[in-house]
């Protein structure tokens, strides 16, 4: 019995079919390899940043035993503000108390390596727990930057024996430093914190969002739903598309020339930074918004108009809610880009040394990317770990911001 071969299943046809299947398998393998490579690079980045940044959340501290009963310090309950309490303790001689018990606990050589602002840290601990004034307590106070470097195996060679001696006595160790999240910039890596830059970023992002989101969405709605199709509309569309690709430093120059020209006394203010970043973010939101509006089926508009809805009702009751997930996705991308930008903010002076957190939108401030840039330029070893810790804070801030946007997108998403 001879084998029957259908005309369409010839050997040449079978060979081409095998080649096509093999090509599809290779394409799937290449796609999977690309995904695995991307995930691996991301994991390496996150693990490296985490390992380097863990040290940034620690601070080298010395143990000082203080008998506050003999010191006879007190806190006036009528004083409410923290800075006033610190001044009251300073007036009663807290720096001298720390000096006396520091010499007793660490010796003269060890006390000399206690941070010059250690008494302020002691005051903060007393304010947080006033019961310390009624007993003998061990306070962990920041060591000097030189002793911290020697304890880490770097810095001055003559301090390493002292660091080993104090560590062997249990009086010197690296301890969790949550104050890093509550302090502001400083010249000493033992005293720096990220709160000032984090608050500056939050205020700047609020201004950026409040300006870029409504203007971007309204522009996208007008261009897609109301604008006449003519040459001027084409010019506007091309201009917006080109603005999305303009280097960020150009927006910094624009902010320097326009906003600082109008408000010269607000240099380094989050308001000026937010206005500048809003110009950069707006084109991204407009482009994403237009694509999302285009994706709404025309039958939705036709159906709403057929039952008597006005054009404005069609837009705000049907088109905009259905396009909102896509618009929010574009907003996430634009805001994430704005959060990580450094160049335009450097142009408007947000690289200044600001030792206190801003109290409002018009106070001098810096932002997280600029703070990371400034610390990365420091030669002190202590700033290396602080820089990695600041990067972790920036990533967490970005995740929280994106998570909130994704929640809002899913919350208001409507399907048809």
PDB file of N, CA and C in Angstrom, residues 115-164:
ATOM      1  N   UNK A 115      31.031  63.694  69.070  1.00  0.00           N
ATOM      2  CA  UNK A 115      30.599  64.730  68.138  1.00  0.00           C
ATOM      3  C   UNK A 115      30.302  66.037  68.871  1.00  0.00           C
ATOM      4  N   UNK A 116      30.636  67.151  68.231  1.00  0.00           N
ATOM      5  CA  UNK A 116      30.463  68.455  68.886  1.00  0.00           C
ATOM      6  C   UNK A 116      28.985  68.767  69.173  1.00  0.00           C
ATOM      7  N   UNK A 117      28.082  68.154  68.421  1.00  0.00           N
ATOM      8  CA  UNK A 117      26.654  68.379  68.656  1.00  0.00           C
ATOM      9  C   UNK A 117      26.014  67.248  69.452  1.00  0.00           C
ATOM     10  N   UNK A 118      26.837  66.484  70.164  1.00  0.00           N
ATOM     11  CA  UNK A 118      26.299  65.336  70.908  1.00  0.00           C
ATOM     12  C   UNK A 118      25.294  65.785  71.963  1.00  0.00           C
ATOM     13  N   UNK A 119      25.526  66.953  72.573  1.00  0.00           N
ATOM     14  CA  UNK A 119      24.613  67.405  73.635  1.00  0.00           C
ATOM     15  C   UNK A 119      23.215  67.682  73.061  1.00  0.00           C
ATOM     16  N   UNK A 120      23.146  68.125  71.792  1.00  0.00           N
ATOM     17  CA  UNK A 120      21.827  68.324  71.169  1.00  0.00           C
ATOM     18  C   UNK A 120      21.101  67.000  71.018  1.00  0.00           C
ATOM     19  N   UNK A 121      21.845  65.954  70.660  1.00  0.00           N
ATOM     20  CA  UNK A 121      21.233  64.635  70.566  1.00  0.00           C
ATOM     21  C   UNK A 121      20.747  64.165  71.929  1.00  0.00           C
ATOM     22  N   UNK A 122      21.553  64.467  72.980  1.00  0.00           N
ATOM     23  CA  UNK A 122      21.129  64.124  74.344  1.00  0.00           C
ATOM     24  C   UNK A 122      19.861  64.885  74.717  1.00  0.00           C
ATOM     25  N   UNK A 123      19.797  66.158  74.323  1.00  0.00           N
ATOM     26  CA  UNK A 123      18.599  66.953  74.617  1.00  0.00           C
ATOM     27  C   UNK A 123      17.373  66.352  73.927  1.00  0.00           C
ATOM     28  N   UNK A 124      17.542  65.898  72.691  1.00  0.00           N
ATOM     29  CA  UNK A 124      16.414  65.293  71.975  1.00  0.00           C
ATOM     30  C   UNK A 124      15.931  64.030  72.678  1.00  0.00           C
ATOM     31  N   UNK A 125      16.880  63.238  73.190  1.00  0.00           N
ATOM     32  CA  UNK A 125      16.490  62.017  73.907  1.00  0.00           C
ATOM     33  C   UNK A 125      15.755  62.350  75.203  1.00  0.00           C
ATOM     34  N   UNK A 126      16.195  63.400  75.876  1.00  0.00           N
ATOM     35  CA  UNK A 126      15.512  63.815  77.119  1.00  0.00           C
ATOM     36  C   UNK A 126      14.103  64.306  76.816  1.00  0.00           C
ATOM     37  N   UNK A 127      13.955  65.096  75.735  1.00  0.00           N
ATOM     38  CA  UNK A 127      12.626  65.609  75.373  1.00  0.00           C
ATOM     39  C   UNK A 127      11.703  64.449  75.000  1.00  0.00           C
ATOM     40  N   UNK A 128      12.255  63.436  74.308  1.00  0.00           N
ATOM     41  CA  UNK A 128      11.426  62.293  73.926  1.00  0.00           C
ATOM     42  C   UNK A 128      11.040  61.451  75.134  1.00  0.00           C
ATOM     43  N   UNK A 129      11.909  61.396  76.146  1.00  0.00           N
ATOM     44  CA  UNK A 129      11.628  60.601  77.343  1.00  0.00           C
ATOM     45  C   UNK A 129      12.055  61.386  78.589  1.00  0.00           C
ATOM     46  N   UNK A 130      11.194  62.279  79.098  1.00  0.00           N
ATOM     47  CA  UNK A 130      11.565  63.125  80.254  1.00  0.00           C
ATOM     48  C   UNK A 130      11.900  62.330  81.513  1.00  0.00           C
ATOM     49  N   UNK A 131      11.470  61.057  81.586  1.00  0.00           N
ATOM     50  CA  UNK A 131      11.768  60.263  82.790  1.00  0.00           C
ATOM     51  C   UNK A 131      13.256  60.012  82.950  1.00  0.00           C
ATOM     52  N   UNK A 132      14.044  60.258  81.891  1.00  0.00           N
ATOM     53  CA  UNK A 132      15.497  60.100  81.992  1.00  0.00           C
ATOM     54  C   UNK A 132      16.068  61.014  83.067  1.00  0.00           C
ATOM     55  N   UNK A 133      15.433  62.172  83.292  1.00  0.00           N
ATOM     56  CA  UNK A 133      15.954  63.145  84.251  1.00  0.00           C
ATOM     57  C   UNK A 133      15.858  62.641  85.690  1.00  0.00           C
ATOM     58  N   UNK A 134      15.147  61.539  85.913  1.00  0.00           N
ATOM     59  CA  UNK A 134      14.971  61.019  87.284  1.00  0.00           C
ATOM     60  C   UNK A 134      15.820  59.805  87.568  1.00  0.00           C
ATOM     61  N   UNK A 135      16.753  59.487  86.692  1.00  0.00           N
ATOM     62  CA  UNK A 135      17.536  58.258  86.906  1.00  0.00           C
ATOM     63  C   UNK A 135      18.902  58.359  86.231  1.00  0.00           C
ATOM     64  N   UNK A 136      19.695  57.322  86.459  1.00  0.00           N
ATOM     65  CA  UNK A 136      20.977  57.202  85.749  1.00  0.00           C
ATOM     66  C   UNK A 136      20.728  56.439  84.457  1.00  0.00           C
ATOM     67  N   UNK A 137      21.208  56.965  83.337  1.00  0.00           N
ATOM     68  CA  UNK A 137      20.917  56.354  82.038  1.00  0.00           C
ATOM     69  C   UNK A 137      22.162  56.360  81.161  1.00  0.00           C
ATOM     70  N   UNK A 138      22.172  55.425  80.234  1.00  0.00           N
ATOM     71  CA  UNK A 138      23.248  55.366  79.235  1.00  0.00           C
ATOM     72  C   UNK A 138      22.710  55.969  77.938  1.00  0.00           C
ATOM     73  N   UNK A 139      23.340  57.033  77.493  1.00  0.00           N
ATOM     74  CA  UNK A 139      22.953  57.689  76.244  1.00  0.00           C
ATOM     75  C   UNK A 139      23.936  57.299  75.145  1.00  0.00           C
ATOM     76  N   UNK A 140      23.389  56.905  73.999  1.00  0.00           N
ATOM     77  CA  UNK A 140      24.239  56.635  72.825  1.00  0.00           C
ATOM     78  C   UNK A 140      24.270  57.915  71.998  1.00  0.00           C
ATOM     79  N   UNK A 141      25.474  58.509  71.935  1.00  0.00           N
ATOM     80  CA  UNK A 141      25.644  59.803  71.274  1.00  0.00           C
ATOM     81  C   UNK A 141      26.585  59.659  70.083  1.00  0.00           C
ATOM     82  N   UNK A 142      26.400  60.477  69.042  1.00  0.00           N
ATOM     83  CA  UNK A 142      27.208  60.308  67.820  1.00  0.00           C
ATOM     84  C   UNK A 142      28.685  60.576  68.056  1.00  0.00           C
ATOM     85  N   UNK A 143      29.499  59.704  67.454  1.00  0.00           N
ATOM     86  CA  UNK A 143      30.950  59.892  67.516  1.00  0.00           C
ATOM     87  C   UNK A 143      31.364  60.894  66.448  1.00  0.00           C
ATOM     88  N   UNK A 144      32.614  61.322  66.525  1.00  0.00           N
ATOM     89  CA  UNK A 144      33.124  62.230  65.493  1.00  0.00           C
ATOM     90  C   UNK A 144      33.264  61.475  64.176  1.00  0.00           C
ATOM     91  N   UNK A 145      33.312  62.228  63.098  1.00  0.00           N
ATOM     92  CA  UNK A 145      33.449  61.606  61.777  1.00  0.00           C
ATOM     93  C   UNK A 145      34.765  60.848  61.657  1.00  0.00           C
ATOM     94  N   UNK A 146      35.836  61.384  62.259  1.00  0.00           N
ATOM     95  CA  UNK A 146      37.144  60.709  62.191  1.00  0.00           C
ATOM     96  C   UNK A 146      37.103  59.364  62.910  1.00  0.00           C
ATOM     97  N   UNK A 147      36.502  59.323  64.095  1.00  0.00           N
ATOM     98  CA  UNK A 147      36.432  58.064  64.841  1.00  0.00           C
ATOM     99  C   UNK A 147      35.516  57.065  64.110  1.00  0.00           C
ATOM    100  N   UNK A 148      34.431  57.565  63.492  1.00  0.00           N
ATOM    101  CA  UNK A 148      33.544  56.669  62.735  1.00  0.00           C
ATOM    102  C   UNK A 148      34.281  56.041  61.563  1.00  0.00           C
ATOM    103  N   UNK A 149      35.096  56.840  60.872  1.00  0.00           N
ATOM    104  CA  UNK A 149      35.872  56.287  59.761  1.00  0.00           C
ATOM    105  C   UNK A 149      36.901  55.269  60.256  1.00  0.00           C
ATOM    106  N   UNK A 150      37.555  55.581  61.398  1.00  0.00           N
ATOM    107  CA  UNK A 150      38.534  54.643  61.954  1.00  0.00           C
ATOM    108  C   UNK A 150      37.852  53.345  62.376  1.00  0.00           C
ATOM    109  N   UNK A 151      36.670  53.426  62.938  1.00  0.00           N
ATOM    110  CA  UNK A 151      35.921  52.225  63.335  1.00  0.00           C
ATOM    111  C   UNK A 151      35.519  51.394  62.114  1.00  0.00           C
ATOM    112  N   UNK A 152      35.305  52.067  60.989  1.00  0.00           N
ATOM    113  CA  UNK A 152      34.969  51.369  59.750  1.00  0.00           C
ATOM    114  C   UNK A 152      36.178  50.875  58.981  1.00  0.00           C
ATOM    115  N   UNK A 153      37.389  51.044  59.557  1.00  0.00           N
ATOM    116  CA  UNK A 153      38.600  50.555  58.901  1.00  0.00           C
ATOM    117  C   UNK A 153      39.211  51.547  57.940  1.00  0.00           C
ATOM    118  N   UNK A 154      38.822  52.810  58.057  1.00  0.00           N
ATOM    119  CA  UNK A 154      39.333  53.840  57.155  1.00  0.00           C
ATOM    120  C   UNK A 154      39.785  55.029  57.997  1.00  0.00           C
ATOM    121  N   UNK A 155      40.235  56.075  57.358  1.00  0.00           N
ATOM    122  CA  UNK A 155      40.557  57.302  58.071  1.00  0.00           C
ATOM    123  C   UNK A 155      41.910  57.275  58.746  1.00  0.00           C
ATOM    124  N   UNK A 156      42.024  58.010  59.854  1.00  0.00           N
ATOM    125  CA  UNK A 156      43.308  58.186  60.542  1.00  0.00           C
ATOM    126  C   UNK A 156      43.770  56.873  61.199  1.00  0.00           C
ATOM    127  N   UNK A 157      45.049  56.532  60.960  1.00  0.00           N
ATOM    128  CA  UNK A 157      45.585  55.298  61.534  1.00  0.00           C
ATOM    129  C   UNK A 157      45.712  55.400  63.051  1.00  0.00           C
ATOM    130  N   UNK A 158      46.027  56.615  63.560  1.00  0.00           N
ATOM    131  CA  UNK A 158      46.242  56.759  64.998  1.00  0.00           C
ATOM    132  C   UNK A 158      44.954  56.619  65.806  1.00  0.00           C
ATOM    133  N   UNK A 159      43.793  56.698  65.149  1.00  0.00           N
ATOM    134  CA  UNK A 159      42.531  56.548  65.869  1.00  0.00           C
ATOM    135  C   UNK A 159      42.034  55.099  65.895  1.00  0.00           C
ATOM    136  N   UNK A 160      42.626  54.243  65.077  1.00  0.00           N
ATOM    137  CA  UNK A 160      42.144  52.858  65.025  1.00  0.00           C
ATOM    138  C   UNK A 160      42.333  52.110  66.350  1.00  0.00           C
ATOM    139  N   UNK A 161      43.483  52.279  67.035  1.00  0.00           N
ATOM    140  CA  UNK A 161      43.600  51.608  68.354  1.00  0.00           C
ATOM    141  C   UNK A 161      42.533  52.082  69.333  1.00  0.00           C
ATOM    142  N   UNK A 162      42.265  53.380  69.347  1.00  0.00           N
ATOM    143  CA  UNK A 162      41.223  53.907  70.244  1.00  0.00           C
ATOM    144  C   UNK A 162      39.855  53.331  69.869  1.00  0.00           C
ATOM    145  N   UNK A 163      39.587  53.243  68.560  1.00  0.00           N
ATOM    146  CA  UNK A 163      38.301  52.690  68.131  1.00  0.00           C
ATOM    147  C   UNK A 163      38.172  51.232  68.561  1.00  0.00           C
ATOM    148  N   UNK A 164      39.253  50.458  68.413  1.00  0.00           N
ATOM    149  CA  UNK A 164      39.197  49.043  68.834  1.00  0.00           C
ATOM    150  C   UNK A 164      39.010  48.934  70.336  1.00  0.00           C
TER     151      UNK A 164
END
